[in-house]
Amino acid sequence: MGRFSALVLLAGKETPQLESLFFFFYYERLRIGGLVFTCLLVAGGISVLLWNKCKGTK
């Protein structure tokens, strides 16, 4: 029973600071990547909408 209670105590231990810092950096990278992806999608959408207007007549 003593080993089981020690295992339960170790399992309930809080996460170290290093893991939470890693999550923070990963979140920042994900956020910046999402902003870049969104900018590319908006630029592509605007170019598709304006394609016929800027293309000219033949």
mmCIF file of N, CA and C in Angstrom:
data_model
loop_
_atom_site.group_PDB
_atom_site.id
_atom_site.type_symbol
_atom_site.label_atom_id
_atom_site.label_comp_id
_atom_site.label_asym_id
_atom_site.label_seq_id
_atom_site.Cartn_x
_atom_site.Cartn_y
_atom_site.Cartn_z
ATOM 1 N N MET A 1 0.827 -1.195 0.000
ATOM 2 C CA MET A 1 0.000 0.000 0.000
ATOM 3 C C MET A 1 0.864 1.250 0.000
ATOM 4 N N GLY A 2 2.024 1.182 0.633
ATOM 5 C CA GLY A 2 2.926 2.329 0.704
ATOM 6 C C GLY A 2 3.454 2.734 -0.664
ATOM 7 N N ARG A 3 3.747 1.734 -1.488
ATOM 8 C CA ARG A 3 4.238 2.033 -2.837
ATOM 9 C C ARG A 3 3.147 2.682 -3.679
ATOM 10 N N PHE A 4 1.931 2.207 -3.501
ATOM 11 C CA PHE A 4 0.819 2.765 -4.268
ATOM 12 C C PHE A 4 0.579 4.223 -3.901
ATOM 13 N N SER A 5 0.636 4.540 -2.613
ATOM 14 C CA SER A 5 0.415 5.928 -2.196
ATOM 15 C C SER A 5 1.551 6.828 -2.681
ATOM 16 N N ALA A 6 2.781 6.304 -2.718
ATOM 17 C CA ALA A 6 3.898 7.089 -3.251
ATOM 18 C C ALA A 6 3.696 7.344 -4.741
ATOM 19 N N LEU A 7 3.182 6.356 -5.449
ATOM 20 C CA LEU A 7 2.915 6.516 -6.876
ATOM 21 C C LEU A 7 1.830 7.553 -7.115
ATOM 22 N N VAL A 8 0.813 7.540 -6.283
ATOM 23 C CA VAL A 8 -0.266 8.518 -6.407
ATOM 24 C C VAL A 8 0.258 9.923 -6.130
ATOM 25 N N LEU A 9 1.126 10.065 -5.142
ATOM 26 C CA LEU A 9 1.696 11.376 -4.827
ATOM 27 C C LEU A 9 2.582 11.883 -5.962
ATOM 28 N N LEU A 10 3.352 10.986 -6.565
ATOM 29 C CA LEU A 10 4.204 11.400 -7.679
ATOM 30 C C LEU A 10 3.383 11.751 -8.915
ATOM 31 N N ALA A 11 2.292 11.057 -9.131
ATOM 32 C CA ALA A 11 1.448 11.338 -10.288
ATOM 33 C C ALA A 11 0.729 12.670 -10.138
ATOM 34 N N GLY A 12 0.428 13.069 -8.923
ATOM 35 C CA GLY A 12 -0.269 14.323 -8.694
ATOM 36 C C GLY A 12 0.648 15.528 -8.597
ATOM 37 N N LYS A 13 1.940 15.309 -8.738
ATOM 38 C CA LYS A 13 2.906 16.402 -8.629
ATOM 39 C C LYS A 13 2.710 17.388 -9.776
ATOM 40 N N GLU A 14 2.918 18.660 -9.496
ATOM 41 C CA GLU A 14 2.730 19.684 -10.523
ATOM 42 C C GLU A 14 3.799 19.559 -11.600
ATOM 43 N N THR A 15 3.486 20.098 -12.785
ATOM 44 C CA THR A 15 4.441 20.042 -13.883
ATOM 45 C C THR A 15 5.582 21.011 -13.613
ATOM 46 N N PRO A 16 6.762 20.691 -14.044
ATOM 47 C CA PRO A 16 7.894 21.593 -13.848
ATOM 48 C C PRO A 16 7.751 22.869 -14.679
ATOM 49 N N GLN A 17 8.501 23.878 -14.305
ATOM 50 C CA GLN A 17 8.451 25.156 -15.005
ATOM 51 C C GLN A 17 8.917 25.010 -16.447
ATOM 52 N N LEU A 18 9.845 24.107 -16.715
ATOM 53 C CA LEU A 18 10.391 23.958 -18.053
ATOM 54 C C LEU A 18 9.309 23.571 -19.046
ATOM 55 N N GLU A 19 8.400 22.689 -18.657
ATOM 56 C CA GLU A 19 7.329 22.283 -19.559
ATOM 57 C C GLU A 19 6.381 23.436 -19.852
ATOM 58 N N SER A 20 6.086 24.263 -18.878
ATOM 59 C CA SER A 20 5.189 25.380 -19.124
ATOM 60 C C SER A 20 5.873 26.436 -19.984
ATOM 61 N N LEU A 21 7.186 26.608 -19.852
ATOM 62 C CA LEU A 21 7.902 27.522 -20.740
ATOM 63 C C LEU A 21 7.905 26.992 -22.161
ATOM 64 N N PHE A 22 8.085 25.681 -22.324
ATOM 65 C CA PHE A 22 8.044 25.084 -23.659
ATOM 66 C C PHE A 22 6.684 25.306 -24.295
ATOM 67 N N PHE A 23 5.608 25.159 -23.520
ATOM 68 C CA PHE A 23 4.271 25.389 -24.060
ATOM 69 C C PHE A 23 4.101 26.841 -24.468
ATOM 70 N N PHE A 24 4.652 27.774 -23.693
ATOM 71 C CA PHE A 24 4.539 29.194 -24.020
ATOM 72 C C PHE A 24 5.238 29.491 -25.335
ATOM 73 N N PHE A 25 6.454 28.967 -25.523
ATOM 74 C CA PHE A 25 7.167 29.211 -26.770
ATOM 75 C C PHE A 25 6.455 28.548 -27.942
ATOM 76 N N TYR A 26 5.930 27.351 -27.743
ATOM 77 C CA TYR A 26 5.203 26.660 -28.804
ATOM 78 C C TYR A 26 3.941 27.433 -29.161
ATOM 79 N N TYR A 27 3.271 28.004 -28.168
ATOM 80 C CA TYR A 27 2.064 28.776 -28.420
ATOM 81 C C TYR A 27 2.394 30.031 -29.214
ATOM 82 N N GLU A 28 3.500 30.686 -28.892
ATOM 83 C CA GLU A 28 3.900 31.884 -29.632
ATOM 84 C C GLU A 28 4.215 31.536 -31.080
ATOM 85 N N ARG A 29 4.917 30.440 -31.312
ATOM 86 C CA ARG A 29 5.242 30.027 -32.676
ATOM 87 C C ARG A 29 3.966 29.688 -33.445
ATOM 88 N N LEU A 30 3.043 29.020 -32.807
ATOM 89 C CA LEU A 30 1.781 28.667 -33.447
ATOM 90 C C LEU A 30 0.970 29.910 -33.779
ATOM 91 N N ARG A 31 0.980 30.878 -32.884
ATOM 92 C CA ARG A 31 0.242 32.114 -33.102
ATOM 93 C C ARG A 31 0.823 32.914 -34.267
ATOM 94 N N ILE A 32 2.135 33.024 -34.339
ATOM 95 C CA ILE A 32 2.779 33.754 -35.429
ATOM 96 C C ILE A 32 2.557 33.028 -36.750
ATOM 97 N N GLY A 33 2.650 31.716 -36.744
ATOM 98 C CA GLY A 33 2.382 30.943 -37.958
ATOM 99 C C GLY A 33 0.954 31.118 -38.436
ATOM 100 N N GLY A 34 0.014 31.180 -37.516
ATOM 101 C CA GLY A 34 -1.382 31.404 -37.882
ATOM 102 C C GLY A 34 -1.604 32.772 -38.482
ATOM 103 N N LEU A 35 -0.923 33.783 -37.951
ATOM 104 C CA LEU A 35 -1.041 35.128 -38.514
ATOM 105 C C LEU A 35 -0.461 35.201 -39.924
ATOM 106 N N VAL A 36 0.668 34.556 -40.156
ATOM 107 C CA VAL A 36 1.268 34.534 -41.493
ATOM 108 C C VAL A 36 0.350 33.812 -42.466
ATOM 109 N N PHE A 37 -0.191 32.687 -42.051
ATOM 110 C CA PHE A 37 -1.104 31.924 -42.906
ATOM 111 C C PHE A 37 -2.351 32.740 -43.237
ATOM 112 N N THR A 38 -2.884 33.453 -42.266
ATOM 113 C CA THR A 38 -4.060 34.288 -42.490
ATOM 114 C C THR A 38 -3.754 35.414 -43.458
ATOM 115 N N CYS A 39 -2.597 36.043 -43.311
ATOM 116 C CA CYS A 39 -2.212 37.113 -44.246
ATOM 117 C C CYS A 39 -2.088 36.589 -45.669
ATOM 118 N N LEU A 40 -1.519 35.403 -45.825
ATOM 119 C CA LEU A 40 -1.408 34.819 -47.164
ATOM 120 C C LEU A 40 -2.780 34.506 -47.751
ATOM 121 N N LEU A 41 -3.693 33.999 -46.934
ATOM 122 C CA LEU A 41 -5.042 33.718 -47.423
ATOM 123 C C LEU A 41 -5.776 34.990 -47.824
ATOM 124 N N VAL A 42 -5.632 36.048 -47.046
ATOM 125 C CA VAL A 42 -6.295 37.316 -47.368
ATOM 126 C C VAL A 42 -5.713 37.892 -48.652
ATOM 127 N N ALA A 43 -4.390 37.876 -48.795
ATOM 128 C CA ALA A 43 -3.762 38.389 -50.012
ATOM 129 C C ALA A 43 -4.186 37.564 -51.226
ATOM 130 N N GLY A 44 -4.278 36.258 -51.075
ATOM 131 C CA GLY A 44 -4.738 35.413 -52.178
ATOM 132 C C GLY A 44 -6.182 35.685 -52.536
ATOM 133 N N GLY A 45 -7.027 35.887 -51.543
ATOM 134 C CA GLY A 45 -8.435 36.197 -51.809
ATOM 135 C C GLY A 45 -8.607 37.524 -52.512
ATOM 136 N N ILE A 46 -7.857 38.522 -52.095
ATOM 137 C CA ILE A 46 -7.942 39.830 -52.754
ATOM 138 C C ILE A 46 -7.441 39.740 -54.184
ATOM 139 N N SER A 47 -6.373 38.996 -54.411
ATOM 140 C CA SER A 47 -5.858 38.860 -55.779
ATOM 141 C C SER A 47 -6.841 38.109 -56.672
ATOM 142 N N VAL A 48 -7.549 37.134 -56.147
ATOM 143 C CA VAL A 48 -8.561 36.423 -56.942
ATOM 144 C C VAL A 48 -9.720 37.357 -57.271
ATOM 145 N N LEU A 49 -10.134 38.172 -56.321
ATOM 146 C CA LEU A 49 -11.238 39.099 -56.569
ATOM 147 C C LEU A 49 -10.866 40.173 -57.585
ATOM 148 N N LEU A 50 -9.629 40.620 -57.573
ATOM 149 C CA LEU A 50 -9.208 41.695 -58.470
ATOM 150 C C LEU A 50 -8.555 41.192 -59.751
ATOM 151 N N TRP A 51 -8.516 39.898 -59.961
ATOM 152 C CA TRP A 51 -7.809 39.327 -61.106
ATOM 153 C C TRP A 51 -8.384 39.832 -62.430
ATOM 154 N N ASN A 52 -9.703 39.833 -62.585
ATOM 155 C CA ASN A 52 -10.311 40.255 -63.850
ATOM 156 C C ASN A 52 -10.208 41.764 -64.049
ATOM 157 N N LYS A 53 -10.189 42.534 -63.005
ATOM 158 C CA LYS A 53 -10.106 43.986 -63.132
ATOM 159 C C LYS A 53 -8.706 44.428 -63.540
ATOM 160 N N CYS A 54 -7.694 43.758 -63.073
ATOM 161 C CA CYS A 54 -6.315 44.141 -63.378
ATOM 162 C C CYS A 54 -5.777 43.444 -64.619
ATOM 163 N N LYS A 55 -6.470 42.439 -65.099
ATOM 164 C CA LYS A 55 -5.993 41.629 -66.207
ATOM 165 C C LYS A 55 -6.006 42.412 -67.514
ATOM 166 N N GLY A 56 -6.993 43.227 -67.725
ATOM 167 C CA GLY A 56 -7.097 43.987 -68.967
ATOM 168 C C GLY A 56 -7.872 43.217 -70.020
ATOM 169 N N THR A 57 -8.185 43.889 -71.104
ATOM 170 C CA THR A 57 -8.945 43.249 -72.183
ATOM 171 C C THR A 57 -8.010 42.892 -73.321
ATOM 172 N N LYS A 58 -8.369 41.844 -74.039
ATOM 173 C CA LYS A 58 -7.553 41.402 -75.180
ATOM 174 C C LYS A 58 -8.283 41.643 -76.470
#
